[in-house]
Amino acid sequence: MNNLKSVGILGTGSALPEKILTNFDLEKMVETSDEWIVSRTGIKERRIADENTATSDLSYEAALKAMEMAGVTAEELDLIIVATVTPDMAFPATACILQDKLGAKNAAAFDLEAACSGFLYGITTGQQFIATGMYKKVLVIGAETLSKITDWTDRGTCVLFGDGAGAVVLGEVEEGSGILSTDLGAKGEGGKYLTQPAGGSRKPATIETVNNKEHFIQMGGGEVFKFAVRIMGQGAETVIKKAGLELEDVDYLVPHQANIRIIEAAAKRIKLPMEKVKVNLDKYGNMSAASIPIALDEAVSEGKINKGDHIVLVGFGGGLTWGAALIKW
Ligand code: UT7
């Protein structure tokens, strides 16, 4: 055995804007239908942040809940990681804005960008600091206000996304429990299929980039779909194997909430019936990095996850990236 510490989730929390945008509302905005959206994606409605709400605001609300459940104070936090593609601004990091709001004066803070896989990249990163003994308590957030970078005239994307934030506090847990294995990956050549092209150093903001709608999400949905169906099952299988477990040892799956057809394919691949799979995309749509921690928080508060259960988290997204984790709760 090595002398690394076992790391687990001590508390979860989530936050959602109040405003609901239904498929019927979208029917009035673009050429679409509730029937098309439900049958192709499973999404019925999503939450939309108001103009005064930024990603750090939702992060703050989710963080307080996770810290309360974990019994951890702001001063006890050693590190804050915010996974997001919709930071409050390019810099300072949203994690630094959050550190200030929380009064977490002893915490280092940085943002991490791995799109929808961001939360899994985040907990894997946080785990390393605690496993080695460098830090004791790490706050990991997945938070997005995708509505702010959505082209509300593009029916191919605007029906998919929503806003929200999910948080966990990571800390040391009893040996042999917590995060048993993780798997992260990237396929950079597929990056072009999911992108917000302008606003960075390649294409700084100009009147033209604004007029060309290059500050909005652009997606090749079919390509992302094919990648997702393959990688979700593969990622889940990999972490099960790495943890030395069999498919039948898995008690619950918390997948990224992009499309019900992608989730069903992943569940089938690891032979898990859908009643053991968390699905909330009907209510919230795809919230990128926020989807998995919000789904996890809901599953915990619904009593779907119990001590000793083996949980698989798996996601995919822009990059293209993927991530998976097997957690003994
Ligand atoms: O977190 C990662 C983010 N991205 C994803 O997860 C996206 C993964 N991809 C998907 O979920 C699916 O590819 C979509 C839901 C985006 C699209 O579903 P699809 O079954 O792949 O549809 P499609 O793109 O092949 O489009 C089929 C038809 C097209 O019309 P034609 O060319 O057959 O006449 C589209 O123009 O559906 C049309 N269409 C729509 N119709 C009504 C596309 N979007 C809409 C819409 N309402 N909102």
CSV table of N, CA and C in Angstrom, one decimal, residues 62-212:
chain,number,residue,atom,x,y,z
A,62,ALA,N,-24.4,27.5,-3.8
A,62,ALA,CA,-24.1,26.1,-3.8
A,62,ALA,C,-23.0,25.7,-2.8
A,63,ALA,N,-22.0,26.6,-2.8
A,63,ALA,CA,-20.9,26.4,-1.8
A,63,ALA,C,-21.3,26.4,-0.4
A,64,LEU,N,-22.2,27.4,0.0
A,64,LEU,CA,-22.6,27.5,1.4
A,64,LEU,C,-23.3,26.2,1.8
A,65,LYS,N,-24.1,25.6,0.9
A,65,LYS,CA,-24.9,24.4,1.2
A,65,LYS,C,-23.9,23.2,1.4
A,66,ALA,N,-23.0,23.1,0.5
A,66,ALA,CA,-22.0,22.0,0.6
A,66,ALA,C,-21.2,22.1,1.9
A,67,MET,N,-20.8,23.3,2.2
A,67,MET,CA,-20.0,23.5,3.4
A,67,MET,C,-20.8,23.2,4.6
A,68,GLU,N,-22.0,23.6,4.6
A,68,GLU,CA,-22.9,23.3,5.8
A,68,GLU,C,-23.0,21.8,6.0
A,69,MET,N,-23.3,21.1,4.9
A,69,MET,CA,-23.4,19.6,5.0
A,69,MET,C,-22.1,19.0,5.5
A,70,ALA,N,-21.0,19.5,5.0
A,70,ALA,CA,-19.7,19.0,5.4
A,70,ALA,C,-19.2,19.4,6.8
A,71,GLY,N,-19.9,20.4,7.3
A,71,GLY,CA,-19.5,21.0,8.6
A,71,GLY,C,-18.1,21.7,8.5
A,72,VAL,N,-17.9,22.3,7.4
A,72,VAL,CA,-16.6,23.0,7.1
A,72,VAL,C,-16.8,24.5,7.0
A,73,THR,N,-16.0,25.2,7.7
A,73,THR,CA,-16.1,26.7,7.7
A,73,THR,C,-15.3,27.3,6.5
A,74,ALA,N,-15.5,28.5,6.1
A,74,ALA,CA,-14.8,29.2,5.1
A,74,ALA,C,-13.3,29.2,5.4
A,75,GLU,N,-13.0,29.5,6.6
A,75,GLU,CA,-11.5,29.6,7.0
A,75,GLU,C,-10.8,28.3,6.9
A,76,GLU,N,-11.6,27.2,7.0
A,76,GLU,CA,-10.9,25.8,6.9
A,76,GLU,C,-10.6,25.4,5.5
A,77,LEU,N,-11.1,26.1,4.5
A,77,LEU,CA,-10.9,25.7,3.1
A,77,LEU,C,-9.4,26.1,2.7
A,78,ASP,N,-8.8,25.1,2.1
A,78,ASP,CA,-7.4,25.3,1.7
A,78,ASP,C,-7.3,25.6,0.2
A,79,LEU,N,-8.3,25.2,-0.5
A,79,LEU,CA,-8.3,25.4,-2.0
A,79,LEU,C,-9.7,25.5,-2.5
A,80,ILE,N,-9.9,26.4,-3.5
A,80,ILE,CA,-11.2,26.5,-4.2
A,80,ILE,C,-11.0,26.3,-5.7
A,81,ILE,N,-11.6,25.3,-6.3
A,81,ILE,CA,-11.5,25.1,-7.7
A,81,ILE,C,-12.9,25.4,-8.3
A,82,VAL,N,-13.0,26.3,-9.3
A,82,VAL,CA,-14.3,26.4,-10.0
A,82,VAL,C,-14.1,26.0,-11.4
A,83,ALA,N,-14.9,25.0,-11.8
A,83,ALA,CA,-14.9,24.5,-13.2
A,83,ALA,C,-16.0,25.2,-13.9
A,84,THR,N,-15.7,25.9,-15.0
A,84,THR,CA,-16.7,26.7,-15.7
A,84,THR,C,-16.2,27.1,-17.1
A,85,VAL,N,-17.1,27.2,-18.0
A,85,VAL,CA,-16.8,27.9,-19.3
A,85,VAL,C,-17.4,29.2,-19.4
A,86,THR,N,-18.1,29.6,-18.3
A,86,THR,CA,-18.8,30.9,-18.2
A,86,THR,C,-18.4,31.6,-17.0
A,87,PRO,N,-17.1,31.9,-16.9
A,87,PRO,CA,-16.6,32.7,-15.7
A,87,PRO,C,-17.3,34.1,-15.7
A,88,ASP,N,-17.2,34.7,-14.5
A,88,ASP,CA,-17.8,36.1,-14.4
A,88,ASP,C,-17.1,37.0,-15.4
A,89,MET,N,-15.8,36.8,-15.6
A,89,MET,CA,-15.1,37.6,-16.6
A,89,MET,C,-13.8,36.8,-16.9
A,90,ALA,N,-13.0,37.2,-17.9
A,90,ALA,CA,-11.8,36.5,-18.3
A,90,ALA,C,-10.9,36.3,-17.1
A,91,PHE,N,-10.6,37.4,-16.4
A,91,PHE,CA,-9.9,37.3,-15.1
A,91,PHE,C,-10.3,38.6,-14.3
A,92,PRO,N,-10.2,38.5,-13.0
A,92,PRO,CA,-9.8,37.5,-12.1
A,92,PRO,C,-10.6,36.2,-12.2
A,93,ALA,N,-10.1,35.1,-11.8
A,93,ALA,CA,-10.8,33.8,-11.8
A,93,ALA,C,-12.1,33.9,-10.9
A,94,THR,N,-13.1,33.2,-11.4
A,94,THR,CA,-14.3,33.2,-10.6
A,94,THR,C,-14.1,32.6,-9.2
A,95,ALA,N,-13.1,31.6,-9.2
A,95,ALA,CA,-12.7,31.1,-7.9
A,95,ALA,C,-12.2,32.1,-6.9
A,96,CYS,N,-11.5,33.1,-7.4
A,96,CYS,CA,-11.0,34.2,-6.5
A,96,CYS,C,-12.2,35.1,-6.1
A,97,ILE,N,-13.1,35.4,-7.0
A,97,ILE,CA,-14.3,36.2,-6.7
A,97,ILE,C,-15.1,35.4,-5.6
A,98,LEU,N,-15.2,34.1,-5.7
A,98,LEU,CA,-15.9,33.3,-4.8
A,98,LEU,C,-15.2,33.3,-3.4
A,99,GLN,N,-13.9,33.2,-3.5
A,99,GLN,CA,-13.0,33.1,-2.3
A,99,GLN,C,-13.3,34.4,-1.4
A,100,ASP,N,-13.4,35.5,-2.1
A,100,ASP,CA,-13.7,36.8,-1.4
A,100,ASP,C,-15.1,36.8,-0.8
A,101,LYS,N,-16.1,36.4,-1.6
A,101,LYS,CA,-17.5,36.3,-1.1
A,101,LYS,C,-17.6,35.4,0.1
A,102,LEU,N,-16.9,34.3,0.1
A,102,LEU,CA,-17.0,33.3,1.2
A,102,LEU,C,-16.2,33.8,2.4
A,103,GLY,N,-15.2,34.7,2.2
A,103,GLY,CA,-14.3,35.0,3.2
A,103,GLY,C,-13.4,33.8,3.5
A,104,ALA,N,-13.0,33.1,2.5
A,104,ALA,CA,-12.2,31.9,2.6
A,104,ALA,C,-10.7,32.4,2.5
A,105,LYS,N,-10.3,33.1,3.6
A,105,LYS,CA,-9.0,33.8,3.4
A,105,LYS,C,-7.8,32.9,3.4
A,106,ASN,N,-7.9,31.7,3.8
A,106,ASN,CA,-6.8,30.8,3.8
A,106,ASN,C,-6.7,29.9,2.5
A,107,ALA,N,-7.6,30.1,1.6
A,107,ALA,CA,-7.7,29.2,0.5
A,107,ALA,C,-7.0,29.8,-0.8
A,108,ALA,N,-6.3,28.9,-1.4
A,108,ALA,CA,-5.8,29.2,-2.8
A,108,ALA,C,-7.0,29.1,-3.7
A,109,ALA,N,-7.0,29.7,-4.9
A,109,ALA,CA,-8.2,29.6,-5.7
A,109,ALA,C,-7.8,29.7,-7.2
A,110,PHE,N,-8.4,28.8,-8.0
A,110,PHE,CA,-8.2,28.9,-9.4
A,110,PHE,C,-9.4,28.3,-10.2
A,111,ASP,N,-9.6,28.8,-11.4
A,111,ASP,CA,-10.6,28.2,-12.3
A,111,ASP,C,-10.0,27.1,-13.1
A,112,LEU,N,-10.8,26.2,-13.5
A,112,LEU,CA,-10.4,25.0,-14.4
A,112,LEU,C,-11.4,24.9,-15.5
A,113,GLU,N,-10.9,24.8,-16.7
A,113,GLU,CA,-11.8,24.7,-17.8
A,113,GLU,C,-11.7,23.4,-18.6
A,114,ALA,N,-12.6,22.6,-18.4
A,114,ALA,CA,-12.7,21.3,-19.2
A,114,ALA,C,-14.2,21.1,-19.7
A,115,ALA,N,-14.9,22.2,-19.9
A,115,ALA,CA,-16.2,22.2,-20.4
A,115,ALA,C,-17.1,21.3,-19.5
A,116,CYS,N,-17.9,20.5,-20.1
A,116,CYS,CA,-18.9,19.7,-19.3
A,116,CYS,C,-18.2,18.6,-18.5
A,117,SER,N,-16.9,18.3,-18.8
A,117,SER,CA,-16.1,17.4,-18.0
A,117,SER,C,-15.5,18.1,-16.8
A,118,GLY,N,-15.7,19.4,-16.7
A,118,GLY,CA,-14.9,20.2,-15.7
A,118,GLY,C,-15.0,19.8,-14.3
A,119,PHE,N,-16.2,19.3,-13.9
A,119,PHE,CA,-16.4,18.9,-12.5
A,119,PHE,C,-15.5,17.7,-12.2
A,120,LEU,N,-15.5,16.7,-13.1
A,120,LEU,CA,-14.7,15.5,-12.9
A,120,LEU,C,-13.2,15.9,-12.9
A,121,TYR,N,-12.8,16.8,-13.8
A,121,TYR,CA,-11.4,17.2,-13.8
A,121,TYR,C,-11.1,17.9,-12.4
A,122,GLY,N,-12.1,18.6,-11.9
A,122,GLY,CA,-12.0,19.4,-10.7
A,122,GLY,C,-11.8,18.5,-9.5
A,123,ILE,N,-12.7,17.5,-9.3
A,123,ILE,CA,-12.5,16.6,-8.2
A,123,ILE,C,-11.3,15.7,-8.2
A,124,THR,N,-10.9,15.4,-9.5
A,124,THR,CA,-9.6,14.6,-9.6
A,124,THR,C,-8.4,15.5,-9.2
A,125,THR,N,-8.5,16.8,-9.6
A,125,THR,CA,-7.4,17.7,-9.2
A,125,THR,C,-7.4,17.9,-7.7
A,126,GLY,N,-8.6,18.2,-7.1
A,126,GLY,CA,-8.7,18.4,-5.7
A,126,GLY,C,-8.2,17.2,-4.9
A,127,GLN,N,-8.6,16.0,-5.4
A,127,GLN,CA,-8.2,14.8,-4.7
A,127,GLN,C,-6.7,14.6,-4.5
A,128,GLN,N,-5.9,15.1,-5.5
A,128,GLN,CA,-4.4,14.9,-5.5
A,128,GLN,C,-3.8,15.7,-4.3
A,129,PHE,N,-4.4,16.9,-4.1
A,129,PHE,CA,-3.8,17.8,-3.0
A,129,PHE,C,-4.1,17.2,-1.6
A,130,ILE,N,-5.2,16.5,-1.5
A,130,ILE,CA,-5.6,16.0,-0.2
A,130,ILE,C,-4.8,14.6,0.0
A,131,ALA,N,-4.8,13.8,-1.1
A,131,ALA,CA,-4.2,12.5,-1.0
A,131,ALA,C,-2.7,12.6,-0.6
A,132,THR,N,-2.0,13.7,-1.1
A,132,THR,CA,-0.6,13.8,-0.7
A,132,THR,C,-0.4,14.5,0.6
A,133,GLY,N,-1.5,15.0,1.2
A,133,GLY,CA,-1.3,15.7,2.5
A,133,GLY,C,-1.0,17.1,2.4
A,134,MET,N,-1.0,17.7,1.2
A,134,MET,CA,-0.7,19.1,1.1
A,134,MET,C,-1.9,20.0,1.6
A,135,TYR,N,-3.1,19.6,1.3
A,135,TYR,CA,-4.3,20.3,1.8
A,135,TYR,C,-5.2,19.3,2.5
A,136,LYS,N,-6.1,19.9,3.3
A,136,LYS,CA,-7.1,19.1,4.0
A,136,LYS,C,-8.5,19.2,3.5
A,137,LYS,N,-8.9,20.4,3.1
A,137,LYS,CA,-10.3,20.6,2.6
A,137,LYS,C,-10.3,21.4,1.3
A,138,VAL,N,-10.9,20.9,0.3
A,138,VAL,CA,-10.9,21.5,-1.0
A,138,VAL,C,-12.4,21.6,-1.4
A,139,LEU,N,-12.8,22.8,-1.8
A,139,LEU,CA,-14.1,23.1,-2.4
A,139,LEU,C,-14.0,23.0,-3.9
A,140,VAL,N,-14.9,22.1,-4.5
A,140,VAL,CA,-14.9,22.0,-5.9
A,140,VAL,C,-16.3,22.4,-6.4
A,141,ILE,N,-16.3,23.3,-7.4
A,141,ILE,CA,-17.6,23.8,-7.9
A,141,ILE,C,-17.7,23.5,-9.4
A,142,GLY,N,-18.8,23.1,-9.9
A,142,GLY,CA,-19.1,23.1,-11.3
A,142,GLY,C,-20.3,24.1,-11.5
A,143,ALA,N,-20.0,25.2,-12.2
A,143,ALA,CA,-21.1,26.3,-12.3
A,143,ALA,C,-21.1,26.9,-13.7
A,144,GLU,N,-22.3,27.2,-14.1
A,144,GLU,CA,-22.4,27.8,-15.5
A,144,GLU,C,-23.6,28.7,-15.5
A,145,THR,N,-23.4,29.8,-16.3
A,145,THR,CA,-24.6,30.6,-16.8
A,145,THR,C,-24.5,30.6,-18.3
A,146,LEU,N,-24.8,29.4,-18.9
A,146,LEU,CA,-24.7,29.2,-20.3
A,146,LEU,C,-25.6,30.1,-21.1
A,147,SER,N,-26.7,30.5,-20.5
A,147,SER,CA,-27.7,31.3,-21.2
A,147,SER,C,-27.1,32.6,-21.7
A,148,LYS,N,-26.0,33.0,-21.0
A,148,LYS,CA,-25.3,34.3,-21.4
A,148,LYS,C,-24.5,34.1,-22.6
A,149,ILE,N,-24.2,32.9,-23.0
A,149,ILE,CA,-23.4,32.7,-24.3
A,149,ILE,C,-24.1,31.8,-25.3
A,150,THR,N,-25.4,31.8,-25.1
A,150,THR,CA,-26.3,31.1,-26.0
A,150,THR,C,-26.9,32.0,-27.1
A,151,ASP,N,-26.8,31.5,-28.3
A,151,ASP,CA,-27.5,32.2,-29.4
A,151,ASP,C,-29.0,31.9,-29.4
A,152,TRP,N,-29.8,32.7,-29.0
A,152,TRP,CA,-31.2,32.4,-28.8
A,152,TRP,C,-32.0,32.4,-30.1
A,153,THR,N,-31.2,32.6,-31.2
A,153,THR,CA,-31.9,32.4,-32.5
A,153,THR,C,-31.4,31.1,-33.2
A,154,ASP,N,-30.5,30.3,-32.5
A,154,ASP,CA,-30.0,29.0,-33.1
A,154,ASP,C,-30.8,27.9,-32.4
A,155,ARG,N,-31.7,27.3,-33.1
A,155,ARG,CA,-32.5,26.2,-32.5
A,155,ARG,C,-31.7,24.9,-32.3
A,156,GLY,N,-30.5,24.8,-33.0
A,156,GLY,CA,-29.7,23.7,-32.8
A,156,GLY,C,-29.0,23.7,-31.5
A,157,THR,N,-28.9,24.8,-30.8
A,157,THR,CA,-28.2,24.8,-29.5
A,157,THR,C,-29.1,25.4,-28.4
A,158,CYS,N,-29.9,26.4,-28.7
A,158,CYS,CA,-30.6,27.1,-27.6
A,158,CYS,C,-31.6,26.3,-26.8
A,159,VAL,N,-32.0,25.1,-27.4
A,159,VAL,CA,-33.0,24.3,-26.7
A,159,VAL,C,-32.3,23.4,-25.7
A,160,LEU,N,-31.0,23.4,-25.7
A,160,LEU,CA,-30.3,22.3,-24.9
A,160,LEU,C,-29.8,22.8,-23.5
A,161,PHE,N,-29.5,24.1,-23.4
A,161,PHE,CA,-28.7,24.5,-22.3
A,161,PHE,C,-29.5,25.2,-21.1
A,162,GLY,N,-28.9,25.2,-19.9
A,162,GLY,CA,-29.5,25.8,-18.8
A,162,GLY,C,-28.4,26.3,-17.8
A,163,ASP,N,-28.8,27.0,-16.8
A,163,ASP,CA,-27.9,27.6,-15.8
A,163,ASP,C,-28.0,26.9,-14.4
A,164,GLY,N,-26.9,26.9,-13.7
A,164,GLY,CA,-26.9,26.3,-12.3
A,164,GLY,C,-25.5,26.1,-11.8
A,165,ALA,N,-25.5,25.7,-10.5
A,165,ALA,CA,-24.2,25.5,-9.9
A,165,ALA,C,-24.3,24.3,-8.9
A,166,GLY,N,-23.3,23.5,-8.9
A,166,GLY,CA,-23.2,22.4,-7.9
A,166,GLY,C,-21.8,22.4,-7.2
A,167,ALA,N,-21.8,22.1,-5.9
A,167,ALA,CA,-20.6,22.2,-5.2
A,167,ALA,C,-20.4,20.9,-4.3
A,168,VAL,N,-19.1,20.6,-4.1
A,168,VAL,CA,-18.8,19.5,-3.1
A,168,VAL,C,-17.6,20.0,-2.3
A,169,VAL,N,-17.5,19.5,-1.0
A,169,VAL,CA,-16.3,19.7,-0.2
A,169,VAL,C,-15.6,18.4,-0.2
A,170,LEU,N,-14.4,18.3,-0.6
A,170,LEU,CA,-13.6,17.1,-0.5
A,170,LEU,C,-12.7,17.1,0.8
A,171,GLY,N,-12.5,16.0,1.4
A,171,GLY,CA,-11.7,15.9,2.5
A,171,GLY,C,-11.3,14.4,2.7
A,172,GLU,N,-10.5,14.2,3.8
A,172,GLU,CA,-10.0,12.8,4.0
A,172,GLU,C,-11.2,11.9,4.5
A,173,VAL,N,-11.2,10.7,4.1
A,173,VAL,CA,-12.3,9.8,4.6
A,173,VAL,C,-11.6,8.5,5.0
A,174,GLU,N,-12.4,7.5,5.6
A,174,GLU,CA,-11.7,6.3,6.1
A,174,GLU,C,-11.1,5.5,4.9
A,175,GLU,N,-10.0,4.9,5.3
A,175,GLU,CA,-9.2,4.2,4.2
A,175,GLU,C,-10.1,3.2,3.4
A,176,GLY,N,-9.9,3.2,2.1
A,176,GLY,CA,-10.7,2.3,1.3
A,176,GLY,C,-12.0,2.8,0.8
A,177,SER,N,-12.4,4.0,1.3
A,177,SER,CA,-13.7,4.6,0.8
A,177,SER,C,-13.3,5.9,0.1
A,178,GLY,N,-14.4,6.6,-0.4
A,178,GLY,CA,-14.1,7.8,-1.2
A,178,GLY,C,-13.9,7.5,-2.7
A,179,ILE,N,-13.1,8.4,-3.3
A,179,ILE,CA,-12.8,8.3,-4.7
A,179,ILE,C,-11.8,7.1,-4.9
A,180,LEU,N,-12.3,6.0,-5.5
A,180,LEU,CA,-11.4,4.8,-5.7
A,180,LEU,C,-10.7,4.9,-6.9
A,181,SER,N,-11.2,5.5,-8.0
A,181,SER,CA,-10.5,5.6,-9.2
A,181,SER,C,-11.1,6.7,-10.1
A,182,THR,N,-10.2,7.3,-11.0
A,182,THR,CA,-10.7,8.3,-11.9
A,182,THR,C,-10.1,8.1,-13.3
A,183,ASP,N,-10.7,8.7,-14.2
A,183,ASP,CA,-10.2,8.6,-15.6
A,183,ASP,C,-10.5,9.9,-16.3
A,184,LEU,N,-9.5,10.5,-16.8
A,184,LEU,CA,-9.6,11.8,-17.5
A,184,LEU,C,-9.0,11.6,-18.9
A,185,GLY,N,-9.6,12.4,-19.9
A,185,GLY,CA,-9.0,12.3,-21.2
A,185,GLY,C,-9.4,13.5,-22.1
A,186,ALA,N,-8.7,13.6,-23.2
A,186,ALA,CA,-9.0,14.7,-24.1
A,186,ALA,C,-8.8,14.2,-25.5
A,187,LYS,N,-9.5,14.8,-26.5
A,187,LYS,CA,-9.4,14.5,-27.9
A,187,LYS,C,-9.4,15.8,-28.6
A,188,GLY,N,-8.3,16.5,-28.5
A,188,GLY,CA,-8.2,17.9,-28.9
A,188,GLY,C,-8.6,18.2,-30.4
A,189,GLU,N,-8.4,17.1,-31.2
A,189,GLU,CA,-8.8,17.3,-32.7
A,189,GLU,C,-10.3,17.5,-32.9
A,190,GLY,N,-11.1,17.2,-31.8
A,190,GLY,CA,-12.5,17.3,-31.9
A,190,GLY,C,-13.0,18.7,-31.3
A,191,GLY,N,-12.1,19.5,-30.9
A,191,GLY,CA,-12.4,20.8,-30.3
A,191,GLY,C,-13.3,21.6,-31.1
A,192,LYS,N,-13.2,21.6,-32.4
A,192,LYS,CA,-13.9,22.4,-33.3
A,192,LYS,C,-15.4,22.1,-33.3
A,193,TYR,N,-15.8,21.0,-32.7
A,193,TYR,CA,-17.2,20.6,-32.7
A,193,TYR,C,-18.0,21.3,-31.6
A,194,LEU,N,-17.3,21.9,-30.7
A,194,LEU,CA,-18.1,22.6,-29.6
A,194,LEU,C,-17.2,23.7,-29.1
A,195,THR,N,-17.6,25.0,-29.4
A,195,THR,CA,-16.7,26.1,-29.2
A,195,THR,C,-17.4,27.4,-29.1
A,196,GLN,N,-16.7,28.3,-28.4
A,196,GLN,CA,-17.1,29.7,-28.4
A,196,GLN,C,-15.9,30.4,-29.0
A,197,PRO,N,-16.0,30.7,-30.3
A,197,PRO,CA,-14.7,31.0,-31.1
A,197,PRO,C,-14.1,32.3,-30.7
A,198,ALA,N,-14.8,33.3,-30.3
A,198,ALA,CA,-14.2,34.6,-30.2
A,198,ALA,C,-14.1,35.1,-28.7
A,199,GLY,N,-13.3,36.1,-28.5
A,199,GLY,CA,-13.1,36.6,-27.1
A,199,GLY,C,-11.8,36.3,-26.5
A,200,GLY,N,-11.1,35.4,-27.1
A,200,GLY,CA,-9.7,35.0,-26.6
A,200,GLY,C,-8.7,35.7,-27.4
A,201,SER,N,-7.4,35.1,-27.3
A,201,SER,CA,-6.3,35.8,-28.0
A,201,SER,C,-6.3,35.4,-29.5
A,202,ARG,N,-6.9,34.4,-29.9
A,202,ARG,CA,-7.0,34.0,-31.4
A,202,ARG,C,-7.9,35.0,-32.1
A,203,LYS,N,-9.0,35.3,-31.5
A,203,LYS,CA,-10.0,36.3,-32.1
A,203,LYS,C,-10.5,37.2,-31.0
A,204,PRO,N,-9.8,38.2,-30.7
A,204,PRO,CA,-10.3,39.2,-29.7
A,204,PRO,C,-11.6,39.8,-30.1
A,205,ALA,N,-12.3,40.3,-29.2
A,205,ALA,CA,-13.6,40.9,-29.5
A,205,ALA,C,-13.5,42.1,-30.4
A,206,THR,N,-14.3,42.1,-31.5
A,206,THR,CA,-14.4,43.2,-32.4
A,206,THR,C,-15.9,43.3,-32.8
A,207,ILE,N,-16.2,44.4,-33.4
A,207,ILE,CA,-17.5,44.6,-33.9
A,207,ILE,C,-17.9,43.4,-34.8
A,208,GLU,N,-16.9,42.9,-35.6
A,208,GLU,CA,-17.2,41.8,-36.6
A,208,GLU,C,-17.5,40.5,-35.8
A,209,THR,N,-16.7,40.2,-34.7
A,209,THR,CA,-17.0,39.0,-34.0
A,209,THR,C,-18.3,39.0,-33.3
A,210,VAL,N,-18.7,40.2,-32.9
A,210,VAL,CA,-20.1,40.3,-32.3
A,210,VAL,C,-21.1,40.2,-33.4
A,211,ASN,N,-21.0,40.8,-34.5
A,211,ASN,CA,-22.0,40.7,-35.6
A,211,ASN,C,-22.1,39.3,-36.1
A,212,ASN,N,-20.9,38.6,-36.1
A,212,ASN,CA,-20.9,37.2,-36.6
A,212,ASN,C,-21.3,36.2,-35.6
